Every structure is written in structure tokens, then in C-alpha cells.
CSV table of C-alpha atoms in Angstrom, one decimal:
chain,number,residue,atom,x,y,z
G,17,GLN,CA,0.1,16.9,-2.0
G,18,LYS,CA,-1.9,13.9,-3.3
G,19,GLU,CA,-4.3,13.0,-0.2
G,20,VAL,CA,-6.7,10.3,-0.6
G,21,GLU,CA,-9.7,10.0,2.2
G,22,GLN,CA,-10.7,6.7,3.9
G,23,ASN,CA,-13.7,6.8,6.6
G,24,SER,CA,-11.3,4.4,9.1
G,25,GLY,CA,-14.9,2.8,10.2
G,26,PRO,CA,-14.9,-0.1,11.4
G,27,LEU,CA,-18.0,-0.9,8.6
G,28,SER,CA,-20.5,-3.6,10.3
G,29,VAL,CA,-22.2,-5.6,8.1
G,30,PRO,CA,-24.6,-8.5,8.2
G,31,GLU,CA,-23.5,-11.4,6.3
G,32,GLY,CA,-25.4,-11.4,2.5
G,33,ALA,CA,-25.0,-7.5,2.7
G,34,ILE,CA,-24.1,-5.3,0.3
G,35,ALA,CA,-20.5,-3.3,1.4
G,36,SER,CA,-20.3,0.4,0.5
G,37,LEU,CA,-17.2,1.4,1.1
G,38,ASN,CA,-15.7,5.3,0.1
G,39,CYS,CA,-12.9,7.0,-0.8
G,40,THR,CA,-11.7,10.7,-1.8
G,41,TYR,CA,-9.7,12.2,-3.7
G,42,SER,CA,-7.8,15.6,-3.9
G,43,ASP,CA,-5.5,15.4,-6.9
G,44,ARG,CA,-7.9,16.2,-9.9
G,45,GLY,CA,-4.8,14.2,-12.7
G,46,SER,CA,-5.6,11.3,-10.8
G,47,GLN,CA,-5.5,8.5,-13.6
G,48,SER,CA,-5.6,5.3,-12.0
G,49,PHE,CA,-7.3,3.7,-8.4
G,50,PHE,CA,-7.4,0.8,-6.1
G,51,TRP,CA,-8.9,-1.2,-4.0
G,52,TYR,CA,-6.5,-3.6,-2.3
G,53,ARG,CA,-7.0,-5.7,0.5
G,54,GLN,CA,-5.4,-7.1,4.0
G,55,TYR,CA,-5.8,-9.0,6.5
G,56,SER,CA,-4.5,-8.6,9.8
G,57,GLY,CA,-1.0,-9.0,10.2
G,58,LYS,CA,-0.9,-9.6,6.3
G,59,SER,CA,0.3,-7.6,3.3
G,60,PRO,CA,-2.1,-6.0,0.9
G,61,GLU,CA,-3.4,-7.4,-2.4
G,62,LEU,CA,-4.9,-6.0,-5.0
G,63,ILE,CA,-8.7,-6.8,-5.6
G,64,MET,CA,-9.6,-4.6,-8.2
G,65,SER,CA,-8.5,-1.5,-10.6
G,66,ILE,CA,-10.4,1.0,-12.7
G,67,TYR,CA,-9.2,4.3,-14.2
G,68,SER,CA,-12.4,5.6,-15.9
G,69,ASN,CA,-15.3,6.6,-14.8
G,70,GLY,CA,-18.1,4.8,-14.0
G,71,ASP,CA,-18.8,0.6,-12.2
G,72,LYS,CA,-16.2,-2.4,-13.3
G,73,GLU,CA,-17.5,-5.1,-12.1
G,74,ASP,CA,-15.7,-8.7,-10.8
G,75,GLY,CA,-17.6,-10.9,-9.2
G,76,ARG,CA,-18.9,-10.0,-5.9
G,77,PHE,CA,-16.8,-6.8,-6.2
G,78,THR,CA,-18.2,-4.1,-7.9
G,79,ALA,CA,-15.5,-0.5,-8.6
G,80,GLN,CA,-17.4,2.8,-9.3
G,81,LEU,CA,-15.7,5.7,-10.4
G,82,ASN,CA,-16.8,9.8,-10.4
G,83,LYS,CA,-13.8,11.4,-11.3
G,84,ALA,CA,-15.7,15.1,-11.4
G,85,SER,CA,-17.0,13.9,-8.1
G,86,GLN,CA,-13.1,12.8,-7.6
G,87,TYR,CA,-14.9,9.7,-5.6
G,88,VAL,CA,-14.3,6.5,-5.5
G,89,SER,CA,-16.1,3.1,-4.5
G,90,LEU,CA,-16.5,-0.3,-4.1
G,91,LEU,CA,-19.7,-2.6,-3.5
G,92,ILE,CA,-20.0,-5.6,-2.3
G,93,ARG,CA,-22.3,-7.7,-2.9
G,94,ASP,CA,-23.6,-10.8,-0.8
G,95,SER,CA,-20.5,-10.0,1.9
G,96,GLN,CA,-18.7,-13.1,4.0
G,97,PRO,CA,-17.5,-13.5,6.9
G,98,SER,CA,-14.1,-13.9,5.0
G,99,ASP,CA,-14.7,-10.4,3.8
G,100,SER,CA,-13.3,-8.9,7.1
G,101,ALA,CA,-10.5,-7.2,6.3
G,102,THR,CA,-9.2,-3.4,6.1
G,103,TYR,CA,-9.7,-2.3,2.4
G,104,LEU,CA,-7.3,0.0,1.9
G,105,CYS,CA,-7.7,2.4,-1.5
G,106,ALA,CA,-4.8,3.9,-3.6
G,107,VAL,CA,-4.4,6.6,-6.5
G,108,ARG,CA,-2.4,6.9,-9.0
G,109,GLY,CA,-1.7,9.3,-11.7
G,110,GLY,CA,-1.5,12.9,-11.8
G,111,GLY,CA,1.8,14.7,-10.6
G,112,SER,CA,3.1,12.0,-9.0
G,113,TYR,CA,3.2,7.9,-10.6
G,114,ILE,CA,4.5,7.1,-6.5
G,115,PRO,CA,0.5,5.0,-5.5
G,116,THR,CA,-0.7,6.7,-2.5
G,117,PHE,CA,-3.0,5.1,0.3
G,118,GLY,CA,-6.2,6.3,1.9
G,119,ARG,CA,-5.8,5.3,5.8
G,120,GLY,CA,-8.5,2.1,5.2
G,121,THR,CA,-11.5,1.3,6.4
G,122,SER,CA,-12.2,-2.1,8.7
G,123,LEU,CA,-15.0,-4.1,7.6
G,124,ILE,CA,-16.5,-7.1,9.6
G,125,VAL,CA,-19.4,-9.0,8.5
G,126,HIS,CA,-20.6,-11.1,11.5
G,127,PRO,CA,-22.9,-14.3,10.6
M,13,ASP,CA,8.2,-18.7,-5.2
M,14,THR,CA,7.6,-15.4,-3.5
M,15,ALA,CA,7.3,-12.7,-5.3
M,16,VAL,CA,8.5,-10.1,-3.2
M,17,SER,CA,10.1,-11.4,0.0
M,18,GLN,CA,11.4,-9.4,2.6
M,19,THR,CA,13.6,-10.3,6.2
M,20,PRO,CA,13.7,-10.6,8.8
M,21,LYS,CA,9.7,-10.7,9.3
M,22,TYR,CA,10.1,-9.5,13.0
M,23,LEU,CA,13.1,-7.2,14.3
M,24,VAL,CA,12.9,-6.0,17.7
M,25,THR,CA,16.0,-3.3,18.8
M,26,GLN,CA,17.3,-1.2,21.7
M,27,MET,CA,16.9,2.4,20.3
M,28,GLY,CA,20.2,3.9,18.7
M,29,ASN,CA,20.6,0.9,16.8
M,30,ASP,CA,21.8,0.5,13.3
M,31,LYS,CA,19.2,-2.3,11.2
M,32,SER,CA,18.4,-3.2,7.8
M,33,ILE,CA,15.6,-4.5,6.2
M,34,LYS,CA,16.2,-6.3,2.7
M,35,CYS,CA,13.7,-6.8,0.1
M,36,GLU,CA,13.9,-8.9,-3.0
M,37,GLN,CA,12.2,-9.4,-6.0
M,38,ASN,CA,11.9,-12.0,-8.7
M,39,LEU,CA,9.1,-10.8,-10.9
M,40,GLY,CA,12.0,-8.8,-13.2
M,41,HIS,CA,10.1,-5.7,-11.9
M,42,ASP,CA,11.5,-2.2,-13.0
M,43,THR,CA,10.6,-0.7,-9.6
M,44,MET,CA,11.0,-1.2,-6.1
M,45,TYR,CA,8.4,1.1,-3.4
M,46,TRP,CA,9.2,1.6,0.6
M,47,TYR,CA,6.0,1.8,2.4
M,48,LYS,CA,5.9,2.3,6.2
M,49,GLN,CA,2.1,1.5,7.8
M,50,ASP,CA,1.9,2.8,11.6
M,51,SER,CA,-1.0,1.3,13.7
M,52,LYS,CA,-4.1,2.8,12.7
M,53,LYS,CA,-2.9,0.9,8.9
M,54,PHE,CA,-1.6,4.1,7.0
M,55,LEU,CA,1.0,3.2,4.8
M,56,LYS,CA,2.8,5.6,3.5
M,57,ILE,CA,5.4,6.1,0.6
M,58,MET,CA,8.9,6.0,1.5
M,59,PHE,CA,11.0,6.0,-1.2
M,60,SER,CA,10.8,4.3,-4.4
M,61,TYR,CA,13.7,3.5,-6.9
M,62,ASN,CA,13.6,3.2,-10.7
M,63,ASN,CA,16.1,2.2,-12.9
M,64,LYS,CA,18.6,3.8,-10.3
M,65,GLU,CA,16.6,7.1,-9.4
M,66,LEU,CA,15.5,7.1,-6.3
M,67,ILE,CA,12.8,9.6,-5.8
M,68,ILE,CA,12.3,10.2,-1.6
M,69,ASN,CA,9.6,11.0,0.3
M,70,GLU,CA,10.7,15.2,1.7
M,71,THR,CA,8.8,13.5,5.0
M,72,VAL,CA,11.3,10.8,5.4
M,73,PRO,CA,13.8,11.4,7.9
M,74,ASN,CA,17.5,10.9,6.7
M,75,ARG,CA,18.7,8.3,9.0
M,76,PHE,CA,16.0,6.5,6.0
M,77,SER,CA,18.2,5.1,3.9
M,78,PRO,CA,17.4,3.1,0.5
M,79,LYS,CA,20.3,0.7,-0.8
M,80,SER,CA,19.9,-0.7,-4.2
M,81,PRO,CA,22.3,-3.2,-5.6
M,82,ASP,CA,20.4,-4.5,-8.5
M,83,LYS,CA,16.4,-4.3,-9.4
M,84,ALA,CA,16.2,-7.6,-8.0
M,85,HIS,CA,16.7,-5.6,-4.8
M,86,LEU,CA,15.8,-2.7,-2.6
M,87,ASN,CA,17.2,-2.8,1.0
M,88,LEU,CA,16.9,-0.6,3.8
M,89,HIS,CA,18.9,0.9,5.8
M,90,ILE,CA,18.2,2.7,9.3
M,91,ASN,CA,20.1,4.9,11.4
M,92,SER,CA,19.7,5.9,15.6
M,93,LEU,CA,16.2,3.7,15.4
M,94,GLU,CA,13.7,5.9,17.7
M,95,LEU,CA,10.8,4.8,19.0
M,96,GLY,CA,8.4,6.3,16.3
M,97,ASP,CA,10.4,3.9,14.0
M,98,SER,CA,8.0,0.9,15.1
M,99,ALA,CA,6.1,0.5,12.5
M,100,VAL,CA,5.1,-2.1,9.6
M,101,TYR,CA,7.7,-1.9,7.2
M,102,PHE,CA,7.0,-2.8,4.0
M,103,CYS,CA,8.1,-3.5,0.4
M,104,ALA,CA,6.5,-3.6,-2.8
M,105,SER,CA,7.4,-3.7,-6.8
M,106,SER,CA,5.8,-3.3,-9.9
M,107,GLN,CA,6.2,-3.7,-13.4
M,108,ASP,CA,7.0,0.2,-14.3
M,109,ILE,CA,6.9,3.8,-12.3
M,110,GLY,CA,6.0,5.0,-15.9
M,111,THR,CA,2.6,2.7,-16.4
M,112,VAL,CA,-0.5,4.2,-14.1
M,113,ASN,CA,-2.2,1.5,-14.1
M,114,GLU,CA,0.5,-1.0,-13.0
M,115,LYS,CA,-0.6,-2.5,-9.8
M,116,LEU,CA,1.9,-2.8,-6.3
M,117,PHE,CA,2.9,-6.0,-5.3
M,118,PHE,CA,3.8,-7.0,-1.5
M,119,GLY,CA,6.3,-8.5,0.4
M,120,SER,CA,5.0,-10.0,3.6
M,121,GLY,CA,6.4,-6.9,5.8
M,122,THR,CA,8.8,-6.4,8.9
M,123,GLN,CA,7.7,-5.8,11.8
M,124,LEU,CA,9.8,-3.2,13.3
M,125,SER,CA,10.1,-2.7,17.4
M,126,VAL,CA,12.3,-0.2,19.0
M,127,LEU,CA,12.6,-0.6,22.8
């Protein structure tokens, strides 16, 4: 069974710092990797997706993928209090096309 | 217009009751899902439904059953509710289950509380 692991946190960073969120996965055949942000009481929303090894940047967000190490990360530069949320890593492909989610990492950005 | 809508937003009921949660998407997507999110934020797949093919997570009790009258709707029926069923249930959709880079669009969730 496909597993996706994340540190539940909370990860606390000061405003303006870089927040680093990590995720590992068990299925070597996984092909697509997603980061969803979920504010308290709200539904998850996609913020980044990555499909090939390396870095992908979108504004303040950078996703990093290393398939050999089965590791995907999300960097948030210049963190803002509005970034405080739970970040969910999701993995797709390999044995199943149904996205499998990690338990999420709670991020707190304090002023 | 809400892309994926689910009702009700809150559902409070007694143990042993039967209840339903409705989900509709207006995105023209072919695949719909039901996820359960527990108190620790773990999103666990329950079902996916694509072109009349149902994929069931084998850990889901058979008290839970999805019903899809058409590809825009995937309702969730729960029989004989138990305390452990209390959670937030999210409906989601994607264009096509066969395309691995398809993102999920989530509904706003249904907070189910079983007393």
C-alpha cells in the first residue's frame, strides 16, 4: 500500500523566514506530486505540483523532487502570517491513479 | 458558481441512524472522489468513481456506499452510523483518473458528528 509520510509539526517560523516542509513516499512508481494548503475549517487547495526531478518555482513557493530518494519538499520564502495553515503532500501514479495524502504539516508563521 | 458543492455542511445525528451527503460538480469532470478527514487532518480515500467504475478502498466498512446518478453527482450514504464515523467528509473531482497530473478540486466539506 502506498504511504506518504509528513512530520505533523507544528513547524513555527518567524515572518520573513523560509519555511521548509518535507514529504517522503513509499511507491517508487509514483509519478505526480502535489502540495495542497488547507486553512482551518476549509477545504484543501492546490498550490504546487511537480512531476520531474529538480526544482519548480512559483512566486514564493518552490517544490523540490528527488525520485531516487523518494522525497519531495516545499519551500516557502518570505513567509507571511497568512501562510499559516496545514500543508498536505499528495502522491499519484505507480500502482494507483488515486491521490494518496500524507497527514499534513501544520505551519505557524509568527509576526 | 461553486465548482464542487456538497450538502449539508454540518450533520449532527444519533448513533444507528442512516444519513446521506450529496455532492455535485459543474466542472464537467469524469472522476469524483470521497475522502474522510479525521481529527488529525489525515485525508483518507474512501471511493473514486469514474465512468461508472467504482474503486473502493477495502478498509471502508460496507455501511458506506456511494451512489452516482450521473457523472456530475456522487452521493455518500452511511447506514447504522457509529461514533467513529465522526469526521469531515470531502467530495472532490478531477478531469480524468487516468491522467496522473490532474489536480483535485475539493468541495467545502461536511462535518459529521455522531452522538
